[in-house]
Amino acid sequence: MLGYLASPLALLFLIYIVSRGALLDFAIIGGLLSVVAENGLISLTDFAFLRMELHLQDLLVTTEIGPQEYILGLVLSNLVFSLPGIILYVFLSIFEGILNVISLAEILGISLILLISTSGLGFLIASYLPHVRYSWGIASILPVLFVTIPPLFYPYSILKGWEVYVLSLIPTTSAAILAQGAAGLGEEDLLFLIPLFLETIIFYFLSVKKSRWTQL
C-alpha cells in the first residue's frame, strides 16, 4: 500500500510546492485516479507470476472457471487492494471541499471503469510475456504513459484540441477529463464517456478472448 501511494503523494506534494497550492485540487483528483490506474497496470506482474511461477491458470483450465471469471476476480482483488488509497484521497477531497456526494459518486464510478480497463490491459499483456522478469520493466513504463503524461495532475484545458484527442486514446485521459468536470475543475464534457467506455470494452474483450489462457 505504501509502495503504490508513494508516487501520487510525491506528485501531490511537488505540485503543491511548485504551484503554491493553485493546482492542489487537480493533484488530489488525479491522485485518486492514478491509484486505481497504477494498480490495474502494475498488477500485470502478479498476473505473470500466477501464470508462470505458480501455474494457477493451468489448474483453473481443468475446472469450469474461464478467463472471464478469472479476470473479474483479479479486478475485484485490485479494487480491494486500492481501497486504502481511494479512502485516503476521498478524505483529502472532502477535507479540501472539492467533492460533494454527487460528484464523489461520479468519480468513484469513473474510477471503477478505469480499474476494469487497466486491469484488462494488464492481464492481456501478462498473458503473452515469455518470462516474469519482463513484467517488471513493462510495469514501470506503463504508469508513465498512463498516469504522468495524460492530464491527471494538471488541467486538461491547457492542452490543444488535437492533443486532447490524441491522448484520449489512453483511458486515463478521458477519465481525468470527466473527473475534473465532475469536481467543478473544468468544463464537464460527457462526450468523453464514449472513448472511456469503448476502450474499457475493447481491453476487457481482448483480455477475455485474445489472452493466453493456458500455459504454452
Short mmCIF file of N, CA and C in Angstrom, two decimals, residues 40-209:
data_model
loop_
_atom_site.label_atom_id
_atom_site.label_comp_id
_atom_site.label_asym_id
_atom_site.label_seq_id
_atom_site.Cartn_x
_atom_site.Cartn_y
_atom_site.Cartn_z
N GLY A 40 -4.10 -1.27 -11.50
CA GLY A 40 -4.54 -2.11 -12.61
C GLY A 40 -3.40 -2.48 -13.54
N LEU A 41 -2.52 -1.52 -13.80
CA LEU A 41 -1.41 -1.77 -14.73
C LEU A 41 -0.28 -2.57 -14.08
N ILE A 42 0.10 -2.17 -12.87
CA ILE A 42 1.22 -2.84 -12.20
C ILE A 42 0.87 -4.27 -11.82
N SER A 43 -0.44 -4.55 -11.70
CA SER A 43 -0.84 -5.91 -11.33
C SER A 43 -0.48 -6.93 -12.40
N LEU A 44 -0.04 -6.47 -13.57
CA LEU A 44 0.39 -7.42 -14.58
C LEU A 44 1.56 -8.27 -14.07
N THR A 45 2.34 -7.73 -13.13
CA THR A 45 3.42 -8.54 -12.53
C THR A 45 2.83 -9.69 -11.72
N ASP A 46 1.72 -9.43 -11.03
CA ASP A 46 1.05 -10.51 -10.28
C ASP A 46 0.45 -11.53 -11.23
N PHE A 47 -0.17 -11.03 -12.32
CA PHE A 47 -0.76 -11.94 -13.29
C PHE A 47 0.30 -12.86 -13.88
N ALA A 48 1.46 -12.26 -14.23
CA ALA A 48 2.53 -13.06 -14.83
C ALA A 48 3.08 -14.07 -13.82
N PHE A 49 3.22 -13.66 -12.59
CA PHE A 49 3.73 -14.56 -11.55
C PHE A 49 2.77 -15.73 -11.32
N LEU A 50 1.48 -15.44 -11.26
CA LEU A 50 0.49 -16.50 -11.06
C LEU A 50 0.48 -17.48 -12.23
N ARG A 51 0.72 -16.96 -13.45
CA ARG A 51 0.66 -17.82 -14.63
C ARG A 51 1.92 -18.67 -14.79
N MET A 52 3.09 -18.04 -14.62
CA MET A 52 4.33 -18.73 -14.97
C MET A 52 5.05 -19.36 -13.80
N GLU A 53 4.86 -18.84 -12.61
CA GLU A 53 5.56 -19.39 -11.45
C GLU A 53 4.67 -20.32 -10.63
N LEU A 54 3.46 -19.88 -10.34
CA LEU A 54 2.54 -20.72 -9.55
C LEU A 54 1.68 -21.64 -10.42
N HIS A 55 1.64 -21.36 -11.74
CA HIS A 55 0.86 -22.17 -12.68
C HIS A 55 -0.60 -22.27 -12.25
N LEU A 56 -1.13 -21.16 -11.75
CA LEU A 56 -2.51 -21.15 -11.29
C LEU A 56 -3.48 -21.36 -12.44
N GLN A 57 -3.18 -20.77 -13.59
CA GLN A 57 -4.07 -20.91 -14.73
C GLN A 57 -4.13 -22.36 -15.20
N ASP A 58 -3.02 -23.09 -15.10
CA ASP A 58 -3.02 -24.50 -15.51
C ASP A 58 -4.00 -25.30 -14.66
N LEU A 59 -4.16 -24.89 -13.41
CA LEU A 59 -5.12 -25.57 -12.54
C LEU A 59 -6.55 -25.18 -12.89
N LEU A 60 -6.74 -23.91 -13.24
CA LEU A 60 -8.09 -23.42 -13.47
C LEU A 60 -8.69 -23.92 -14.79
N VAL A 61 -7.83 -24.17 -15.80
CA VAL A 61 -8.36 -24.61 -17.09
C VAL A 61 -9.00 -25.99 -17.00
N THR A 62 -8.70 -26.73 -15.96
CA THR A 62 -9.30 -28.06 -15.78
C THR A 62 -10.65 -27.96 -15.08
N THR A 63 -11.04 -26.77 -14.67
CA THR A 63 -12.33 -26.55 -13.99
C THR A 63 -13.27 -25.83 -14.93
N GLU A 64 -14.43 -25.46 -14.43
CA GLU A 64 -15.40 -24.71 -15.22
C GLU A 64 -15.09 -23.22 -15.23
N ILE A 65 -14.07 -22.81 -14.51
CA ILE A 65 -13.69 -21.40 -14.47
C ILE A 65 -13.01 -21.02 -15.78
N GLY A 66 -13.47 -19.95 -16.38
CA GLY A 66 -12.88 -19.46 -17.62
C GLY A 66 -12.14 -18.16 -17.41
N PRO A 67 -11.58 -17.59 -18.47
CA PRO A 67 -10.83 -16.33 -18.33
C PRO A 67 -11.67 -15.18 -17.83
N GLN A 68 -12.96 -15.16 -18.19
CA GLN A 68 -13.81 -14.05 -17.76
C GLN A 68 -13.97 -14.03 -16.25
N GLU A 69 -14.26 -15.19 -15.64
CA GLU A 69 -14.40 -15.25 -14.19
C GLU A 69 -13.08 -14.94 -13.49
N TYR A 70 -12.00 -15.42 -14.08
CA TYR A 70 -10.67 -15.20 -13.51
C TYR A 70 -10.30 -13.72 -13.52
N ILE A 71 -10.56 -13.07 -14.66
CA ILE A 71 -10.23 -11.66 -14.78
C ILE A 71 -11.08 -10.81 -13.84
N LEU A 72 -12.37 -11.13 -13.73
CA LEU A 72 -13.23 -10.39 -12.81
C LEU A 72 -12.76 -10.56 -11.37
N GLY A 73 -12.29 -11.75 -11.04
CA GLY A 73 -11.74 -11.97 -9.70
C GLY A 73 -10.49 -11.14 -9.47
N LEU A 74 -9.65 -11.02 -10.50
CA LEU A 74 -8.45 -10.21 -10.38
C LEU A 74 -8.80 -8.72 -10.26
N VAL A 75 -9.82 -8.28 -11.00
CA VAL A 75 -10.27 -6.89 -10.90
C VAL A 75 -10.77 -6.60 -9.48
N LEU A 76 -11.52 -7.55 -8.92
CA LEU A 76 -12.02 -7.38 -7.56
C LEU A 76 -10.87 -7.31 -6.55
N SER A 77 -9.86 -8.13 -6.75
CA SER A 77 -8.70 -8.09 -5.85
C SER A 77 -7.97 -6.76 -5.96
N ASN A 78 -7.87 -6.23 -7.19
CA ASN A 78 -7.25 -4.92 -7.38
C ASN A 78 -8.06 -3.82 -6.70
N LEU A 79 -9.38 -3.95 -6.75
CA LEU A 79 -10.24 -2.97 -6.10
C LEU A 79 -10.02 -2.98 -4.59
N VAL A 80 -9.97 -4.18 -4.01
CA VAL A 80 -9.74 -4.29 -2.56
C VAL A 80 -8.38 -3.71 -2.20
N PHE A 81 -7.38 -4.02 -3.03
CA PHE A 81 -6.02 -3.52 -2.77
C PHE A 81 -5.95 -2.00 -2.89
N SER A 82 -6.81 -1.43 -3.75
CA SER A 82 -6.79 0.02 -3.98
C SER A 82 -7.59 0.79 -2.94
N LEU A 83 -8.42 0.11 -2.16
CA LEU A 83 -9.33 0.79 -1.24
C LEU A 83 -8.62 1.74 -0.26
N PRO A 84 -7.50 1.35 0.37
CA PRO A 84 -6.86 2.30 1.28
C PRO A 84 -6.47 3.61 0.60
N GLY A 85 -5.93 3.52 -0.62
CA GLY A 85 -5.57 4.73 -1.35
C GLY A 85 -6.78 5.53 -1.75
N ILE A 86 -7.85 4.84 -2.18
CA ILE A 86 -9.08 5.53 -2.55
C ILE A 86 -9.66 6.27 -1.35
N ILE A 87 -9.69 5.61 -0.21
CA ILE A 87 -10.23 6.22 1.01
C ILE A 87 -9.41 7.45 1.40
N LEU A 88 -8.09 7.35 1.27
CA LEU A 88 -7.22 8.48 1.61
C LEU A 88 -7.53 9.69 0.74
N TYR A 89 -7.64 9.48 -0.57
CA TYR A 89 -7.89 10.60 -1.47
C TYR A 89 -9.32 11.12 -1.36
N VAL A 90 -10.26 10.25 -1.06
CA VAL A 90 -11.62 10.72 -0.81
C VAL A 90 -11.64 11.62 0.41
N PHE A 91 -10.92 11.22 1.46
CA PHE A 91 -10.83 12.06 2.66
C PHE A 91 -10.20 13.41 2.33
N LEU A 92 -9.13 13.41 1.53
CA LEU A 92 -8.48 14.68 1.17
C LEU A 92 -9.41 15.56 0.35
N SER A 93 -10.16 14.95 -0.56
CA SER A 93 -11.06 15.73 -1.40
C SER A 93 -12.20 16.34 -0.59
N ILE A 94 -12.70 15.59 0.39
CA ILE A 94 -13.76 16.12 1.25
C ILE A 94 -13.20 17.19 2.18
N PHE A 95 -12.00 16.96 2.70
CA PHE A 95 -11.37 17.93 3.59
C PHE A 95 -11.12 19.25 2.88
N GLU A 96 -10.75 19.18 1.61
CA GLU A 96 -10.49 20.39 0.83
C GLU A 96 -11.77 20.98 0.23
N GLY A 97 -12.90 20.29 0.41
CA GLY A 97 -14.16 20.79 -0.11
C GLY A 97 -14.28 20.69 -1.62
N ILE A 98 -13.59 19.71 -2.21
CA ILE A 98 -13.60 19.57 -3.67
C ILE A 98 -14.84 18.85 -4.14
N LEU A 99 -15.27 17.81 -3.41
CA LEU A 99 -16.35 16.94 -3.86
C LEU A 99 -17.54 17.01 -2.92
N ASN A 100 -18.71 16.86 -3.51
CA ASN A 100 -19.93 16.63 -2.73
C ASN A 100 -20.37 15.19 -2.97
N VAL A 101 -21.53 14.83 -2.47
CA VAL A 101 -21.97 13.44 -2.57
C VAL A 101 -22.13 13.01 -4.03
N ILE A 102 -22.74 13.87 -4.85
CA ILE A 102 -22.99 13.52 -6.25
C ILE A 102 -21.70 13.40 -7.03
N SER A 103 -20.83 14.40 -6.92
CA SER A 103 -19.56 14.36 -7.66
C SER A 103 -18.67 13.23 -7.19
N LEU A 104 -18.73 12.91 -5.89
CA LEU A 104 -17.95 11.79 -5.36
C LEU A 104 -18.42 10.48 -5.98
N ALA A 105 -19.74 10.30 -6.08
CA ALA A 105 -20.28 9.08 -6.69
C ALA A 105 -19.88 8.98 -8.15
N GLU A 106 -19.88 10.11 -8.87
CA GLU A 106 -19.48 10.11 -10.27
C GLU A 106 -18.02 9.70 -10.44
N ILE A 107 -17.15 10.27 -9.61
CA ILE A 107 -15.73 9.98 -9.74
C ILE A 107 -15.41 8.55 -9.32
N LEU A 108 -16.11 8.04 -8.32
CA LEU A 108 -15.89 6.64 -7.93
C LEU A 108 -16.35 5.70 -9.05
N GLY A 109 -17.45 6.05 -9.73
CA GLY A 109 -17.89 5.26 -10.87
C GLY A 109 -16.87 5.29 -12.00
N ILE A 110 -16.32 6.48 -12.27
CA ILE A 110 -15.28 6.61 -13.29
C ILE A 110 -14.05 5.79 -12.91
N SER A 111 -13.70 5.81 -11.64
CA SER A 111 -12.54 5.06 -11.17
C SER A 111 -12.73 3.56 -11.35
N LEU A 112 -13.94 3.08 -11.11
CA LEU A 112 -14.22 1.65 -11.28
C LEU A 112 -14.08 1.24 -12.74
N ILE A 113 -14.62 2.06 -13.64
CA ILE A 113 -14.48 1.77 -15.07
C ILE A 113 -13.00 1.76 -15.47
N LEU A 114 -12.25 2.73 -14.95
CA LEU A 114 -10.83 2.81 -15.25
C LEU A 114 -10.08 1.60 -14.72
N LEU A 115 -10.46 1.11 -13.56
CA LEU A 115 -9.81 -0.07 -12.99
C LEU A 115 -10.05 -1.30 -13.86
N ILE A 116 -11.27 -1.46 -14.36
CA ILE A 116 -11.57 -2.59 -15.25
C ILE A 116 -10.74 -2.49 -16.53
N SER A 117 -10.64 -1.29 -17.07
CA SER A 117 -9.88 -1.08 -18.31
C SER A 117 -8.41 -1.41 -18.13
N THR A 118 -7.78 -0.84 -17.11
CA THR A 118 -6.35 -1.06 -16.91
C THR A 118 -6.03 -2.48 -16.46
N SER A 119 -6.90 -3.08 -15.68
CA SER A 119 -6.69 -4.46 -15.25
C SER A 119 -6.79 -5.41 -16.44
N GLY A 120 -7.75 -5.15 -17.33
CA GLY A 120 -7.86 -5.97 -18.53
C GLY A 120 -6.63 -5.86 -19.40
N LEU A 121 -6.12 -4.64 -19.56
CA LEU A 121 -4.91 -4.45 -20.35
C LEU A 121 -3.72 -5.14 -19.69
N GLY A 122 -3.62 -5.03 -18.37
CA GLY A 122 -2.52 -5.67 -17.65
C GLY A 122 -2.55 -7.18 -17.80
N PHE A 123 -3.74 -7.78 -17.71
CA PHE A 123 -3.86 -9.22 -17.86
C PHE A 123 -3.51 -9.65 -19.28
N LEU A 124 -3.95 -8.89 -20.27
CA LEU A 124 -3.65 -9.22 -21.66
C LEU A 124 -2.15 -9.23 -21.91
N ILE A 125 -1.46 -8.20 -21.45
CA ILE A 125 -0.01 -8.11 -21.64
C ILE A 125 0.69 -9.25 -20.91
N ALA A 126 0.28 -9.50 -19.68
CA ALA A 126 0.93 -10.54 -18.87
C ALA A 126 0.78 -11.92 -19.48
N SER A 127 -0.33 -12.16 -20.19
CA SER A 127 -0.57 -13.48 -20.74
C SER A 127 0.38 -13.81 -21.89
N TYR A 128 1.03 -12.79 -22.47
CA TYR A 128 1.94 -13.02 -23.60
C TYR A 128 3.41 -12.88 -23.23
N LEU A 129 3.71 -12.56 -21.99
CA LEU A 129 5.10 -12.40 -21.59
C LEU A 129 5.79 -13.77 -21.51
N PRO A 130 7.00 -13.89 -22.05
CA PRO A 130 7.70 -15.18 -22.01
C PRO A 130 8.36 -15.46 -20.67
N HIS A 131 8.58 -14.42 -19.86
CA HIS A 131 9.23 -14.61 -18.57
C HIS A 131 8.76 -13.53 -17.61
N VAL A 132 8.74 -13.88 -16.32
CA VAL A 132 8.25 -12.95 -15.30
C VAL A 132 9.08 -11.68 -15.26
N ARG A 133 10.36 -11.77 -15.53
CA ARG A 133 11.23 -10.59 -15.38
C ARG A 133 10.84 -9.47 -16.32
N TYR A 134 10.23 -9.80 -17.47
CA TYR A 134 9.81 -8.75 -18.40
C TYR A 134 8.67 -7.91 -17.82
N SER A 135 7.90 -8.49 -16.93
CA SER A 135 6.77 -7.77 -16.36
C SER A 135 7.22 -6.59 -15.51
N TRP A 136 8.38 -6.70 -14.89
CA TRP A 136 8.85 -5.61 -14.03
C TRP A 136 9.16 -4.35 -14.84
N GLY A 137 9.83 -4.53 -15.98
CA GLY A 137 10.15 -3.38 -16.82
C GLY A 137 8.91 -2.73 -17.41
N ILE A 138 8.00 -3.57 -17.93
CA ILE A 138 6.77 -3.05 -18.52
C ILE A 138 5.91 -2.35 -17.47
N ALA A 139 5.87 -2.92 -16.27
CA ALA A 139 5.06 -2.33 -15.19
C ALA A 139 5.61 -0.99 -14.74
N SER A 140 6.88 -0.73 -14.98
CA SER A 140 7.46 0.57 -14.62
C SER A 140 7.27 1.61 -15.73
N ILE A 141 7.05 1.14 -16.97
CA ILE A 141 6.88 2.06 -18.10
C ILE A 141 5.43 2.48 -18.26
N LEU A 142 4.50 1.54 -18.13
CA LEU A 142 3.09 1.83 -18.38
C LEU A 142 2.53 2.96 -17.51
N PRO A 143 2.85 3.01 -16.19
CA PRO A 143 2.32 4.13 -15.40
C PRO A 143 2.75 5.49 -15.90
N VAL A 144 3.94 5.57 -16.50
CA VAL A 144 4.39 6.85 -17.06
C VAL A 144 3.49 7.26 -18.22
N LEU A 145 3.18 6.29 -19.09
CA LEU A 145 2.35 6.57 -20.26
C LEU A 145 0.90 6.83 -19.88
N PHE A 146 0.41 6.15 -18.84
CA PHE A 146 -1.00 6.23 -18.49
C PHE A 146 -1.31 7.23 -17.38
N VAL A 147 -0.31 7.61 -16.60
CA VAL A 147 -0.58 8.47 -15.44
C VAL A 147 0.13 9.81 -15.54
N THR A 148 1.40 9.82 -15.91
CA THR A 148 2.18 11.05 -15.89
C THR A 148 1.88 11.96 -17.07
N ILE A 149 1.77 11.40 -18.28
CA ILE A 149 1.56 12.21 -19.48
C ILE A 149 0.13 12.73 -19.60
N PRO A 150 -0.91 11.91 -19.43
CA PRO A 150 -2.29 12.42 -19.50
C PRO A 150 -2.58 13.46 -18.43
N PRO A 151 -3.64 14.25 -18.59
CA PRO A 151 -3.93 15.35 -17.66
C PRO A 151 -4.57 14.92 -16.36
N LEU A 152 -3.92 14.05 -15.63
CA LEU A 152 -4.45 13.65 -14.33
C LEU A 152 -4.11 14.68 -13.26
N PHE A 153 -2.89 15.22 -13.31
CA PHE A 153 -2.42 16.12 -12.26
C PHE A 153 -2.37 17.57 -12.72
N TYR A 154 -2.92 17.85 -13.87
CA TYR A 154 -2.96 19.23 -14.36
C TYR A 154 -4.24 19.42 -15.16
N PRO A 155 -4.72 20.65 -15.32
CA PRO A 155 -5.98 20.88 -16.04
C PRO A 155 -5.86 20.53 -17.52
N TYR A 156 -6.81 19.76 -18.02
CA TYR A 156 -6.76 19.35 -19.42
C TYR A 156 -6.97 20.53 -20.36
N SER A 157 -7.51 21.62 -19.84
CA SER A 157 -7.81 22.79 -20.68
C SER A 157 -6.55 23.45 -21.24
N ILE A 158 -5.39 23.17 -20.67
CA ILE A 158 -4.17 23.78 -21.19
C ILE A 158 -3.67 23.04 -22.43
N LEU A 159 -4.25 21.90 -22.74
CA LEU A 159 -3.86 21.14 -23.92
C LEU A 159 -4.58 21.69 -25.14
N LYS A 160 -3.94 21.56 -26.29
CA LYS A 160 -4.59 21.93 -27.54
C LYS A 160 -5.62 20.86 -27.90
N GLY A 161 -6.54 21.23 -28.79
CA GLY A 161 -7.60 20.31 -29.16
C GLY A 161 -7.10 18.98 -29.68
N TRP A 162 -6.12 19.03 -30.60
CA TRP A 162 -5.61 17.79 -31.18
C TRP A 162 -4.85 16.97 -30.15
N GLU A 163 -4.23 17.63 -29.17
CA GLU A 163 -3.51 16.91 -28.12
C GLU A 163 -4.49 16.14 -27.23
N VAL A 164 -5.63 16.75 -26.95
CA VAL A 164 -6.65 16.08 -26.14
C VAL A 164 -7.16 14.84 -26.86
N TYR A 165 -7.41 14.97 -28.17
CA TYR A 165 -7.95 13.83 -28.92
C TYR A 165 -6.92 12.71 -29.05
N VAL A 166 -5.67 13.06 -29.20
CA VAL A 166 -4.63 12.03 -29.28
C VAL A 166 -4.49 11.32 -27.95
N LEU A 167 -4.44 12.09 -26.87
CA LEU A 167 -4.29 11.48 -25.54
C LEU A 167 -5.54 10.73 -25.11
N SER A 168 -6.69 11.03 -25.73
CA SER A 168 -7.90 10.31 -25.36
C SER A 168 -7.87 8.86 -25.80
N LEU A 169 -6.85 8.48 -26.57
CA LEU A 169 -6.64 7.08 -26.90
C LEU A 169 -6.22 6.29 -25.66
N ILE A 170 -5.80 7.01 -24.61
CA ILE A 170 -5.45 6.40 -23.33
C ILE A 170 -6.64 6.61 -22.39
N PRO A 171 -7.15 5.56 -21.78
CA PRO A 171 -8.37 5.69 -20.96
C PRO A 171 -8.24 6.65 -19.79
N THR A 172 -7.04 6.83 -19.26
CA THR A 172 -6.87 7.74 -18.13
C THR A 172 -7.13 9.19 -18.52
N THR A 173 -6.95 9.53 -19.80
CA THR A 173 -7.23 10.89 -20.25
C THR A 173 -8.71 11.20 -20.17
N SER A 174 -9.53 10.31 -20.73
CA SER A 174 -10.98 10.51 -20.67
C SER A 174 -11.47 10.51 -19.23
N ALA A 175 -10.92 9.61 -18.41
CA ALA A 175 -11.30 9.55 -17.00
C ALA A 175 -10.95 10.85 -16.29
N ALA A 176 -9.78 11.41 -16.58
CA ALA A 176 -9.36 12.65 -15.94
C ALA A 176 -10.25 13.82 -16.34
N ILE A 177 -10.60 13.90 -17.63
CA ILE A 177 -11.45 14.99 -18.10
C ILE A 177 -12.83 14.91 -17.45
N LEU A 178 -13.38 13.71 -17.38
CA LEU A 178 -14.69 13.53 -16.75
C LEU A 178 -14.63 13.83 -15.25
N ALA A 179 -13.56 13.40 -14.59
CA ALA A 179 -13.42 13.62 -13.15
C ALA A 179 -13.24 15.10 -12.84
N GLN A 180 -12.43 15.80 -13.64
CA GLN A 180 -12.26 17.24 -13.42
C GLN A 180 -13.56 17.99 -13.63
N GLY A 181 -14.36 17.55 -14.61
CA GLY A 181 -15.65 18.18 -14.83
C GLY A 181 -16.62 17.92 -13.68
N ALA A 182 -16.61 16.68 -13.18
CA ALA A 182 -17.49 16.33 -12.06
C ALA A 182 -17.13 17.11 -10.80
N ALA A 183 -15.84 17.38 -10.62
CA ALA A 183 -15.38 18.11 -9.44
C ALA A 183 -15.48 19.62 -9.60
N GLY A 184 -15.94 20.08 -10.76
CA GLY A 184 -16.06 21.51 -10.98
C GLY A 184 -14.73 22.18 -11.28
N LEU A 185 -13.74 21.40 -11.71
CA LEU A 185 -12.42 21.96 -12.00
C LEU A 185 -12.26 22.28 -13.48
N GLY A 186 -13.27 22.01 -14.26
CA GLY A 186 -13.22 22.28 -15.69
C GLY A 186 -14.61 22.05 -16.28
N GLU A 187 -14.71 22.29 -17.57
CA GLU A 187 -15.99 22.07 -18.25
C GLU A 187 -16.29 20.58 -18.33
N GLU A 188 -17.49 20.20 -17.93
CA GLU A 188 -17.87 18.79 -17.92
C GLU A 188 -18.31 18.38 -19.32
N ASP A 189 -17.48 17.57 -19.98
CA ASP A 189 -17.75 17.12 -21.34
C ASP A 189 -18.07 15.63 -21.30
N LEU A 190 -19.35 15.30 -21.30
CA LEU A 190 -19.78 13.92 -21.18
C LEU A 190 -19.48 13.10 -22.44
N LEU A 191 -19.08 13.77 -23.52
CA LEU A 191 -18.73 13.03 -24.74
C LEU A 191 -17.53 12.11 -24.50
N PHE A 192 -16.72 12.44 -23.51
CA PHE A 192 -15.55 11.59 -23.24
C PHE A 192 -15.93 10.29 -22.54
N LEU A 193 -17.22 10.15 -22.21
CA LEU A 193 -17.68 8.84 -21.76
C LEU A 193 -17.59 7.81 -22.87
N ILE A 194 -17.73 8.27 -24.11
CA ILE A 194 -17.71 7.35 -25.26
C ILE A 194 -16.35 6.66 -25.39
N PRO A 195 -15.22 7.41 -25.50
CA PRO A 195 -13.94 6.71 -25.60
C PRO A 195 -13.60 5.91 -24.36
N LEU A 196 -14.01 6.38 -23.18
CA LEU A 196 -13.70 5.64 -21.96
C LEU A 196 -14.41 4.28 -21.96
N PHE A 197 -15.69 4.28 -22.31
CA PHE A 197 -16.44 3.02 -22.36
C PHE A 197 -15.91 2.12 -23.48
N LEU A 198 -15.63 2.70 -24.64
CA LEU A 198 -15.14 1.91 -25.76
C LEU A 198 -13.81 1.25 -25.44
N GLU A 199 -12.89 2.01 -24.86
CA GLU A 199 -11.58 1.46 -24.53
C GLU A 199 -11.69 0.39 -23.45
N THR A 200 -12.58 0.60 -22.49
CA THR A 200 -12.79 -0.41 -21.45
C THR A 200 -13.35 -1.69 -22.03
N ILE A 201 -14.33 -1.57 -22.92
CA ILE A 201 -14.91 -2.75 -23.57
C ILE A 201 -13.87 -3.47 -24.42
N ILE A 202 -13.07 -2.70 -25.16
CA ILE A 202 -12.05 -3.30 -26.03
C ILE A 202 -11.00 -4.04 -25.21
N PHE A 203 -10.47 -3.38 -24.18
CA PHE A 203 -9.44 -4.03 -23.35
C PHE A 203 -9.99 -5.26 -22.64
N TYR A 204 -11.21 -5.15 -22.15
CA TYR A 204 -11.80 -6.30 -21.45
C TYR A 204 -12.09 -7.44 -22.43
N PHE A 205 -12.62 -7.10 -23.62
CA PHE A 205 -12.90 -8.13 -24.62
C PHE A 205 -11.61 -8.83 -25.05
N LEU A 206 -10.56 -8.04 -25.31
CA LEU A 206 -9.29 -8.63 -25.72
C LEU A 206 -8.70 -9.51 -24.62
N SER A 207 -8.84 -9.07 -23.37
CA SER A 207 -8.30 -9.86 -22.26
C SER A 207 -9.01 -11.20 -22.12
N VAL A 208 -10.30 -11.23 -22.45
CA VAL A 208 -11.08 -12.48 -22.34
C VAL A 208 -10.88 -13.36 -23.56
N LYS A 209 -10.89 -12.76 -24.76
CA LYS A 209 -10.89 -13.55 -25.99
C LYS A 209 -9.50 -13.79 -26.57
#
